[in-house]
GROMACS .gro file of C-alpha atoms in nm:
model
  378
    1MET     CA    1   3.417  -0.289  -0.201
    2THR     CA    2   3.223  -0.089  -0.462
    3PRO     CA    3   3.400   0.241  -0.543
    4GLY     CA    4   3.216   0.530  -0.381
    5ILE     CA    5   3.012   0.317  -0.141
    6SER     CA    6   3.116   0.208   0.206
    7ARG     CA    7   2.807   0.301   0.411
    8ILE     CA    8   2.441   0.295   0.310
    9ALA     CA    9   2.114   0.380   0.483
   10LEU     CA   10   1.770   0.220   0.476
   11SER     CA   11   1.444   0.407   0.531
   12THR     CA   12   1.082   0.297   0.539
   13GLY     CA   13   0.818   0.561   0.471
   14GLY     CA   14   0.444   0.587   0.420
   15GLY     CA   15   0.194   0.337   0.553
   16ASP     CA   16   0.328   0.016   0.703
   17ALA     CA   17   0.292  -0.311   0.511
   18PRO     CA   18   0.370  -0.676   0.579
   19GLY     CA   19   0.710  -0.756   0.429
   20LEU     CA   20   0.901  -0.441   0.526
   21ASN     CA   21   1.120  -0.630   0.768
   22ALA     CA   22   1.202  -0.886   0.501
   23VAL     CA   23   1.339  -0.603   0.285
   24ILE     CA   24   1.543  -0.471   0.577
   25ASN     CA   25   1.680  -0.819   0.646
   26ALA     CA   26   1.786  -0.895   0.289
   27ALA     CA   27   1.925  -0.548   0.216
   28THR     CA   28   2.128  -0.550   0.537
   29LEU     CA   29   2.273  -0.897   0.480
   30ALA     CA   30   2.347  -0.824   0.113
   31ALA     CA   31   2.526  -0.500   0.203
   32ARG     CA   32   2.716  -0.651   0.495
   33ASN     CA   33   2.832  -0.934   0.269
   34ARG     CA   34   2.986  -0.663   0.049
   35ASP     CA   35   3.162  -0.516   0.354
   36TRP     CA   36   2.937  -0.209   0.356
   37GLU     CA   37   2.817  -0.050   0.678
   38VAL     CA   38   2.439  -0.021   0.708
   39VAL     CA   39   2.230   0.217   0.916
   40GLY     CA   40   1.854   0.249   0.945
   41ILE     CA   41   1.681   0.588   0.961
   42ARG     CA   42   1.405   0.611   1.219
   43ASP     CA   43   1.051   0.698   1.102
   44GLY     CA   44   1.108   0.779   0.737
   45PHE     CA   45   1.345   1.078   0.733
   46ASN     CA   46   1.257   1.200   1.082
   47GLY     CA   47   1.560   1.026   1.226
   48LEU     CA   48   1.785   1.256   1.025
   49LEU     CA   49   1.579   1.575   1.046
   50PHE     CA   50   1.497   1.541   1.418
   51GLY     CA   51   1.780   1.326   1.547
   52ASP     CA   52   1.785   1.498   1.886
   53ASP     CA   53   1.435   1.363   1.954
   54TYR     CA   54   1.562   1.005   1.953
   55PRO     CA   55   1.770   0.831   2.223
   56ASP     CA   56   1.986   0.674   1.951
   57GLY     CA   57   2.018   0.997   1.754
   58GLY     CA   58   1.769   0.883   1.490
   59LEU     CA   59   2.002   0.631   1.329
   60VAL     CA   60   2.035   0.264   1.421
   61GLU     CA   61   2.325   0.043   1.317
   62LEU     CA   62   2.193  -0.255   1.122
   63THR     CA   63   2.399  -0.569   1.168
   64ARG     CA   64   2.350  -0.939   1.108
   65ASP     CA   65   2.247  -0.973   1.472
   66SER     CA   66   1.996  -0.685   1.466
   67VAL     CA   67   1.807  -0.819   1.162
   68ARG     CA   68   1.809  -1.183   1.269
   69GLY     CA   69   1.462  -1.335   1.304
   70ILE     CA   70   1.262  -1.041   1.166
   71ILE     CA   71   1.153  -1.180   0.827
   72HIS     CA   72   0.823  -1.312   0.961
   73GLN     CA   73   0.741  -0.998   1.160
   74GLY     CA   74   0.488  -0.743   1.040
   75GLY     CA   75   0.548  -0.368   1.050
   76THR     CA   76   0.898  -0.221   1.038
   77ILE     CA   77   1.169  -0.223   1.302
   78LEU     CA   78   1.272   0.124   1.183
   79GLY     CA   79   0.932   0.287   1.221
   80THR     CA   80   0.758   0.485   0.950
   81THR     CA   81   0.554   0.799   0.891
   82ASN     CA   82   0.327   0.940   0.624
   83ARG     CA   83   0.357   1.297   0.750
   84GLY     CA   84   0.608   1.569   0.679
   85ASN     CA   85   0.722   1.536   0.318
   86PRO     CA   86   1.077   1.681   0.339
   87THR     CA   87   1.043   1.834  -0.009
   88ALA     CA   88   0.732   2.029   0.100
   89TYR     CA   89   0.749   2.036   0.478
   90PRO     CA   90   0.465   2.222   0.653
   91VAL     CA   91   0.585   2.506   0.875
   92GLN     CA   92   0.360   2.732   1.080
   93GLN     CA   93   0.430   3.105   1.065
   94ALA     CA   94   0.415   3.349   1.355
   95ASP     CA   95   0.075   3.469   1.235
   96GLY     CA   96  -0.065   3.117   1.247
   97SER     CA   97  -0.058   3.060   0.872
   98TRP     CA   98   0.120   2.764   0.715
   99ILE     CA   99   0.376   2.746   0.437
  100GLU     CA  100   0.560   2.455   0.278
  101VAL     CA  101   0.939   2.455   0.292
  102ASP     CA  102   1.176   2.241   0.087
  103ARG     CA  103   1.414   2.087   0.341
  104THR     CA  104   1.611   1.893   0.080
  105PRO     CA  105   1.941   2.084   0.133
  106GLU     CA  106   1.919   2.023   0.508
  107LEU     CA  107   1.844   1.655   0.455
  108LEU     CA  108   2.131   1.607   0.210
  109ALA     CA  109   2.365   1.777   0.457
  110ARG     CA  110   2.261   1.525   0.724
  111PHE     CA  111   2.340   1.237   0.488
  112LYS     CA  112   2.684   1.384   0.432
  113GLU     CA  113   2.745   1.450   0.803
  114ASN     CA  114   2.667   1.085   0.877
  115ARG     CA  115   2.893   0.959   0.596
  116ILE     CA  116   2.601   0.793   0.414
  117ASP     CA  117   2.693   0.725   0.052
  118ALA     CA  118   2.359   0.589  -0.074
  119LEU     CA  119   2.002   0.523   0.034
  120VAL     CA  120   1.767   0.229  -0.012
  121MET     CA  121   1.427   0.394   0.022
  122VAL     CA  122   1.125   0.169   0.080
  123GLY     CA  123   0.782   0.321   0.023
  124GLY     CA  124   0.478   0.379  -0.194
  125ASP     CA  125   0.408   0.626  -0.472
  126GLY     CA  126   0.455   0.930  -0.248
  127SER     CA  127   0.788   0.801  -0.120
  128MET     CA  128   0.906   0.719  -0.471
  129ALA     CA  129   0.822   1.074  -0.584
  130ILE     CA  130   1.025   1.211  -0.291
  131GLY     CA  131   1.306   0.974  -0.387
  132GLN     CA  132   1.306   1.108  -0.743
  133HIS     CA  133   1.339   1.463  -0.609
  134LEU     CA  134   1.626   1.368  -0.376
  135CYS     CA  135   1.803   1.183  -0.655
  136GLU     CA  136   1.781   1.487  -0.881
  137ALA     CA  137   1.933   1.688  -0.596
  138GLY     CA  138   2.236   1.460  -0.590
  139LEU     CA  139   2.158   1.172  -0.353
  140LYS     CA  140   2.249   0.823  -0.473
  141LEU     CA  141   1.927   0.630  -0.422
  142VAL     CA  142   1.738   0.311  -0.514
  143GLY     CA  143   1.366   0.276  -0.443
  144VAL     CA  144   1.182  -0.035  -0.328
  145PRO     CA  145   0.806  -0.039  -0.399
  146LYS     CA  146   0.585  -0.104  -0.099
  147THR     CA  147   0.209  -0.075  -0.069
  148ILE     CA  148  -0.079  -0.302   0.021
  149ASP     CA  149  -0.279  -0.113  -0.244
  150ASN     CA  150  -0.071  -0.255  -0.535
  151ASP     CA  151  -0.111   0.078  -0.716
  152LEU     CA  152   0.252   0.150  -0.806
  153ASP     CA  153   0.314   0.150  -1.179
  154LYS     CA  154   0.589  -0.043  -1.361
  155THR     CA  155   0.591  -0.337  -1.120
  156THR     CA  156   0.364  -0.640  -1.149
  157ALA     CA  157   0.319  -0.650  -0.773
  158THR     CA  158   0.422  -0.475  -0.453
  159PHE     CA  159   0.486  -0.663  -0.132
  160GLY     CA  160   0.213  -0.625   0.129
  161PHE     CA  161  -0.063  -0.672  -0.127
  162ASP     CA  162  -0.081  -1.051  -0.103
  163SER     CA  163  -0.098  -1.037   0.277
  164ALA     CA  164  -0.377  -0.779   0.268
  165VAL     CA  165  -0.581  -0.980   0.018
  166ASP     CA  166  -0.527  -1.302   0.211
  167PHE     CA  167  -0.644  -1.154   0.541
  168ALA     CA  168  -0.937  -0.973   0.380
  169SER     CA  169  -1.048  -1.300   0.222
  170GLN     CA  170  -1.036  -1.475   0.558
  171CYS     CA  171  -1.248  -1.200   0.714
  172ILE     CA  172  -1.505  -1.213   0.435
  173ASP     CA  173  -1.523  -1.593   0.470
  174ARG     CA  174  -1.619  -1.543   0.835
  175LEU     CA  175  -1.877  -1.281   0.743
  176PHE     CA  176  -2.052  -1.532   0.519
  177THR     CA  177  -2.132  -1.733   0.833
  178THR     CA  178  -2.301  -1.453   1.022
  179ALA     CA  179  -2.469  -1.311   0.711
  180THR     CA  180  -2.619  -1.652   0.632
  181SER     CA  181  -2.736  -1.703   0.990
  182HIS     CA  182  -2.918  -1.370   1.007
  183GLY     CA  183  -3.016  -1.328   0.644
  184ARG     CA  184  -2.844  -0.990   0.629
  185ILE     CA  185  -2.668  -0.774   0.376
  186ILE     CA  186  -2.312  -0.714   0.493
  187VAL     CA  187  -2.105  -0.440   0.330
  188VAL     CA  188  -1.729  -0.479   0.376
  189GLU     CA  189  -1.518  -0.166   0.330
  190LEU     CA  190  -1.158  -0.229   0.229
  191MET     CA  191  -0.848  -0.014   0.193
  192GLY     CA  192  -0.692   0.058  -0.146
  193ARG     CA  193  -0.726   0.435  -0.182
  194TYR     CA  194  -0.796   0.517  -0.549
  195ALA     CA  195  -0.732   0.165  -0.683
  196GLY     CA  196  -0.959  -0.135  -0.644
  197TRP     CA  197  -0.704  -0.417  -0.640
  198ILE     CA  198  -0.769  -0.534  -0.283
  199ALA     CA  199  -1.148  -0.524  -0.307
  200LEU     CA  200  -1.146  -0.696  -0.646
  201ASN     CA  201  -0.912  -0.978  -0.551
  202ALA     CA  202  -1.046  -1.042  -0.201
  203GLY     CA  203  -1.405  -1.019  -0.322
  204MET     CA  204  -1.349  -1.266  -0.603
  205ALA     CA  205  -1.152  -1.506  -0.383
  206SER     CA  206  -1.440  -1.513  -0.135
  207GLY     CA  207  -1.722  -1.523  -0.390
  208VAL     CA  208  -1.902  -1.203  -0.287
  209HIS     CA  209  -2.204  -1.081  -0.479
  210ALA     CA  210  -2.108  -0.722  -0.558
  211ILE     CA  211  -1.776  -0.539  -0.579
  212LEU     CA  212  -1.757  -0.160  -0.594
  213ILE     CA  213  -1.421  -0.016  -0.699
  214PRO     CA  214  -1.292   0.334  -0.786
  215GLU     CA  215  -1.233   0.242  -1.150
  216ILE     CA  216  -1.606   0.180  -1.212
  217PRO     CA  217  -1.841   0.454  -1.084
  218PHE     CA  218  -2.137   0.265  -0.941
  219SER     CA  219  -2.512   0.284  -0.916
  220LEU     CA  220  -2.677   0.085  -0.641
  221GLU     CA  221  -2.977  -0.020  -0.853
  222PRO     CA  222  -2.789  -0.318  -1.009
  223VAL     CA  223  -2.664  -0.416  -0.663
  224ALA     CA  224  -3.013  -0.400  -0.515
  225ALA     CA  225  -3.143  -0.600  -0.812
  226THR     CA  226  -2.882  -0.871  -0.748
  227ILE     CA  227  -2.978  -0.884  -0.379
  228ALA     CA  228  -3.348  -0.909  -0.469
  229HIS     CA  229  -3.278  -1.181  -0.726
  230ARG     CA  230  -3.092  -1.385  -0.467
  231ALA     CA  231  -3.371  -1.341  -0.212
  232ARG     CA  232  -3.635  -1.463  -0.460
  233HIS     CA  233  -3.433  -1.780  -0.509
  234GLY     CA  234  -3.387  -1.853  -0.140
  235ALA     CA  235  -3.054  -1.680  -0.072
  236LYS     CA  236  -3.156  -1.440   0.204
  237PHE     CA  237  -2.810  -1.285   0.250
  238SER     CA  238  -2.563  -1.097   0.032
  239ILE     CA  239  -2.206  -0.973   0.073
  240VAL     CA  240  -2.088  -0.649  -0.090
  241CYS     CA  241  -1.719  -0.548  -0.108
  242VAL     CA  242  -1.652  -0.174  -0.131
  243ALA     CA  243  -1.312  -0.017  -0.190
  244GLU     CA  244  -1.264   0.293   0.027
  245GLY     CA  245  -1.213   0.505  -0.286
  246ALA     CA  246  -1.525   0.383  -0.467
  247ARG     CA  247  -1.769   0.652  -0.577
  248ALA     CA  248  -2.121   0.667  -0.712
  249VAL     CA  249  -2.193   0.783  -1.064
  250GLY     CA  250  -2.172   1.162  -1.062
  251GLY     CA  251  -2.039   1.167  -0.705
  252GLY     CA  252  -1.706   1.202  -0.532
  253THR     CA  253  -1.501   0.989  -0.299
  254SER     CA  254  -1.593   0.971   0.069
  255VAL     CA  255  -1.337   1.162   0.277
  256VAL     CA  256  -1.323   1.161   0.657
  257GLY     CA  257  -1.050   1.419   0.701
  258LYS     CA  258  -0.706   1.544   0.613
  259ALA     CA  259  -0.419   1.635   0.844
  260ARG     CA  260  -0.165   1.897   0.741
  261GLY     CA  261   0.123   1.737   0.553
  262GLN     CA  262  -0.076   1.422   0.493
  263ALA     CA  263  -0.293   1.283   0.212
  264GLU     CA  264  -0.669   1.294   0.255
  265ARG     CA  265  -0.817   1.010   0.460
  266LEU     CA  266  -1.074   0.810   0.274
  267GLY     CA  267  -1.354   0.628   0.453
  268GLY     CA  268  -1.724   0.608   0.521
  269ILE     CA  269  -1.837   0.477   0.184
  270GLY     CA  270  -1.929   0.137   0.331
  271ALA     CA  271  -2.176   0.287   0.578
  272LYS     CA  272  -2.334   0.501   0.304
  273VAL     CA  273  -2.376   0.201   0.073
  274ALA     CA  274  -2.523  -0.014   0.353
  275ALA     CA  275  -2.775   0.254   0.451
  276GLU     CA  276  -2.894   0.302   0.092
  277LEU     CA  277  -2.917  -0.071   0.022
  278GLN     CA  278  -3.120  -0.125   0.337
  279GLU     CA  279  -3.364   0.143   0.229
  280MET     CA  280  -3.381   0.015  -0.129
  281THR     CA  281  -3.426  -0.354  -0.045
  282GLY     CA  282  -3.601  -0.346   0.292
  283ARG     CA  283  -3.343  -0.592   0.422
  284GLU     CA  284  -3.121  -0.533   0.724
  285ALA     CA  285  -2.770  -0.423   0.628
  286ARG     CA  286  -2.456  -0.401   0.837
  287THR     CA  287  -2.112  -0.254   0.771
  288VAL     CA  288  -1.769  -0.394   0.855
  289VAL     CA  289  -1.461  -0.174   0.801
  290LEU     CA  290  -1.142  -0.380   0.798
  291GLY     CA  291  -0.923  -0.069   0.785
  292HIS     CA  292  -0.575  -0.100   0.933
  293LEU     CA  293  -0.624  -0.469   1.009
  294LEU     CA  294  -0.512  -0.520   0.649
  295ARG     CA  295  -0.176  -0.357   0.725
  296GLY     CA  296  -0.095  -0.558   1.035
  297GLY     CA  297   0.016  -0.909   1.111
  298SER     CA  298   0.275  -1.145   0.970
  299PRO     CA  299   0.341  -1.133   0.594
  300THR     CA  300   0.247  -1.427   0.375
  301SER     CA  301   0.527  -1.637   0.233
  302CYS     CA  302   0.470  -1.462  -0.102
  303ASP     CA  303   0.530  -1.118   0.053
  304ARG     CA  304   0.829  -1.241   0.252
  305LEU     CA  305   0.993  -1.375  -0.062
  306LEU     CA  306   0.912  -1.063  -0.263
  307GLY     CA  307   1.049  -0.840   0.014
  308LEU     CA  308   1.369  -1.044   0.031
  309ARG     CA  309   1.413  -1.033  -0.347
  310PHE     CA  310   1.352  -0.658  -0.357
  311GLY     CA  311   1.592  -0.584  -0.070
  312ALA     CA  312   1.878  -0.782  -0.220
  313ALA     CA  313   1.809  -0.641  -0.569
  314ALA     CA  314   1.833  -0.285  -0.435
  315VAL     CA  315   2.182  -0.353  -0.303
  316ARG     CA  316   2.286  -0.514  -0.631
  317ALA     CA  317   2.167  -0.203  -0.813
  318LEU     CA  318   2.389   0.018  -0.597
  319GLU     CA  319   2.682  -0.218  -0.652
  320GLN     CA  320   2.628  -0.185  -1.027
  321GLY     CA  321   2.641   0.193  -0.998
  322GLN     CA  322   2.270   0.250  -1.056
  323SER     CA  323   2.076   0.534  -0.898
  324GLY     CA  324   1.737   0.694  -0.950
  325VAL     CA  325   1.577   0.358  -1.017
  326MET     CA  326   1.307   0.151  -0.853
  327VAL     CA  327   1.324  -0.223  -0.807
  328ALA     CA  328   1.036  -0.384  -1.000
  329LEU     CA  329   0.891  -0.731  -1.036
  330ASN     CA  330   0.891  -0.838  -1.400
  331PRO     CA  331   0.820  -1.213  -1.377
  332PRO     CA  332   1.017  -1.425  -1.361
  333THR     CA  333   1.285  -1.169  -1.275
  334VAL     CA  334   1.335  -0.858  -1.066
  335ASP     CA  335   1.468  -0.565  -1.266
  336TYR     CA  336   1.490  -0.186  -1.245
  337VAL     CA  337   1.287   0.104  -1.385
  338PRO     CA  338   1.359   0.479  -1.365
  339LEU     CA  339   1.184   0.643  -1.070
  340ALA     CA  340   1.046   0.905  -1.307
  341GLU     CA  341   0.856   0.632  -1.496
  342ALA     CA  342   0.738   0.454  -1.182
  343THR     CA  343   0.579   0.772  -1.043
  344ARG     CA  344   0.428   0.902  -1.366
  345ARG     CA  345   0.087   0.750  -1.308
  346GLN     CA  346  -0.105   0.530  -1.067
  347LYS     CA  347  -0.162   0.166  -1.154
  348ARG     CA  348  -0.536   0.108  -1.151
  349VAL     CA  349  -0.749  -0.193  -1.236
  350PRO     CA  350  -0.789  -0.222  -1.616
  351LEU     CA  351  -1.158  -0.252  -1.704
  352ASP     CA  352  -1.089  -0.524  -1.959
  353CYS     CA  353  -0.861  -0.735  -1.738
  354ASP     CA  354  -0.922  -1.104  -1.690
  355SER     CA  355  -1.023  -1.057  -1.326
  356ILE     CA  356  -1.307  -0.819  -1.414
  357LEU     CA  357  -1.425  -1.052  -1.690
  358THR     CA  358  -1.408  -1.352  -1.458
  359ALA     CA  359  -1.604  -1.173  -1.187
  360ARG     CA  360  -1.877  -1.081  -1.433
  361ASP     CA  361  -1.891  -1.443  -1.554
  362MET     CA  362  -1.937  -1.547  -1.190
  363GLY     CA  363  -2.240  -1.318  -1.163
  364ILE     CA  364  -2.070  -1.051  -0.951
  365THR     CA  365  -2.204  -0.703  -1.021
  366PHE     CA  366  -1.989  -0.390  -1.020
  367GLY     CA  367  -2.286  -0.156  -0.995
  368ASP     CA  368  -2.270  -0.058  -1.362
  369ASP     CA  369  -2.469  -0.135  -1.674
  370ALA     CA  370  -2.220  -0.386  -1.813
  371PRO     CA  371  -2.372  -0.732  -1.849
  372SER     CA  372  -2.302  -0.999  -1.590
  373HIS     CA  373  -2.437  -1.350  -1.575
  374THR     CA  374  -2.647  -1.328  -1.261
  375THR     CA  375  -2.643  -1.644  -1.053
  376ILE     CA  376  -2.710  -1.729  -0.693
  377GLY     CA  377  -2.345  -1.814  -0.640
  378ARG     CA  378  -2.212  -1.884  -0.297
   0.00000   0.00000   0.00000
């Protein structure tokens, strides 16, 4: 048994992603094989902060039996939340105003009360930033990067991304059928927040005709020109992929709301693009928002394997005495990077990357003035 560790906890925070249960499975088995006890915290940190609200007290014992057969399942058996950051928890005052309270001391006390020696924290950039704060406050912790958006820095990939791209590609393939039949423009809005990885990869894999991503502020004139060019050559339909965080030149992102203690909710850009393209081209345009469909369902084999590798690697890190690090994919190996480095900036699509260059060579427009080799394509 590793000195100083006999009982660890797992938590899953932020948006759900295919592959979370694979992490839970591997981390539990790896820890149990080291004779460590393992508990899961319900709904991020809520299971510790609001244990009385749960029939099981907010903690669930994770055993070989309880994690058997979950690798292929989507979601997380522990539950998750993207509300109530414990380092800046929203509290309403008697006068109706709101303040943010740092509940770190209370949270650390709960870890101690429950004899938890270390935490494997699975989440995205927000969760990793919280993890860095908790580590600085004295909690032994290893982070596991999770997000369908693939926007966490210092790791080549995050699990959940491959599943999201695969499903989005399947949906776009189906939309080609109805778009062709009706001769329509179909605008597909995809998740990704402020990074265009999902829209870029799914759009390329399906051979769409325009891709609008946050990294390249767009004008719709080049998109309308591509649609008109296709129509003149007998292709009466066009498919446009739009990342939810995409924005027009000189404009801002489209936001549908923000709940207290939660990041702003992006959305609506697809409908705006479709309406403008219909007016500009005179062709009927429809919008499809895939939204949370990209988060659901069974993970691909790629995401299952990555989740398993990450979960086991997190336990190895704790065994080696590491803390304040994030598991990262550095092909062909999995290694560790300081949480402070992983949360320093968001990983966005490089404008000179091979994928952007390939898309332009295929004739896909990004709504900018950069040259692309316009073809009829698919």
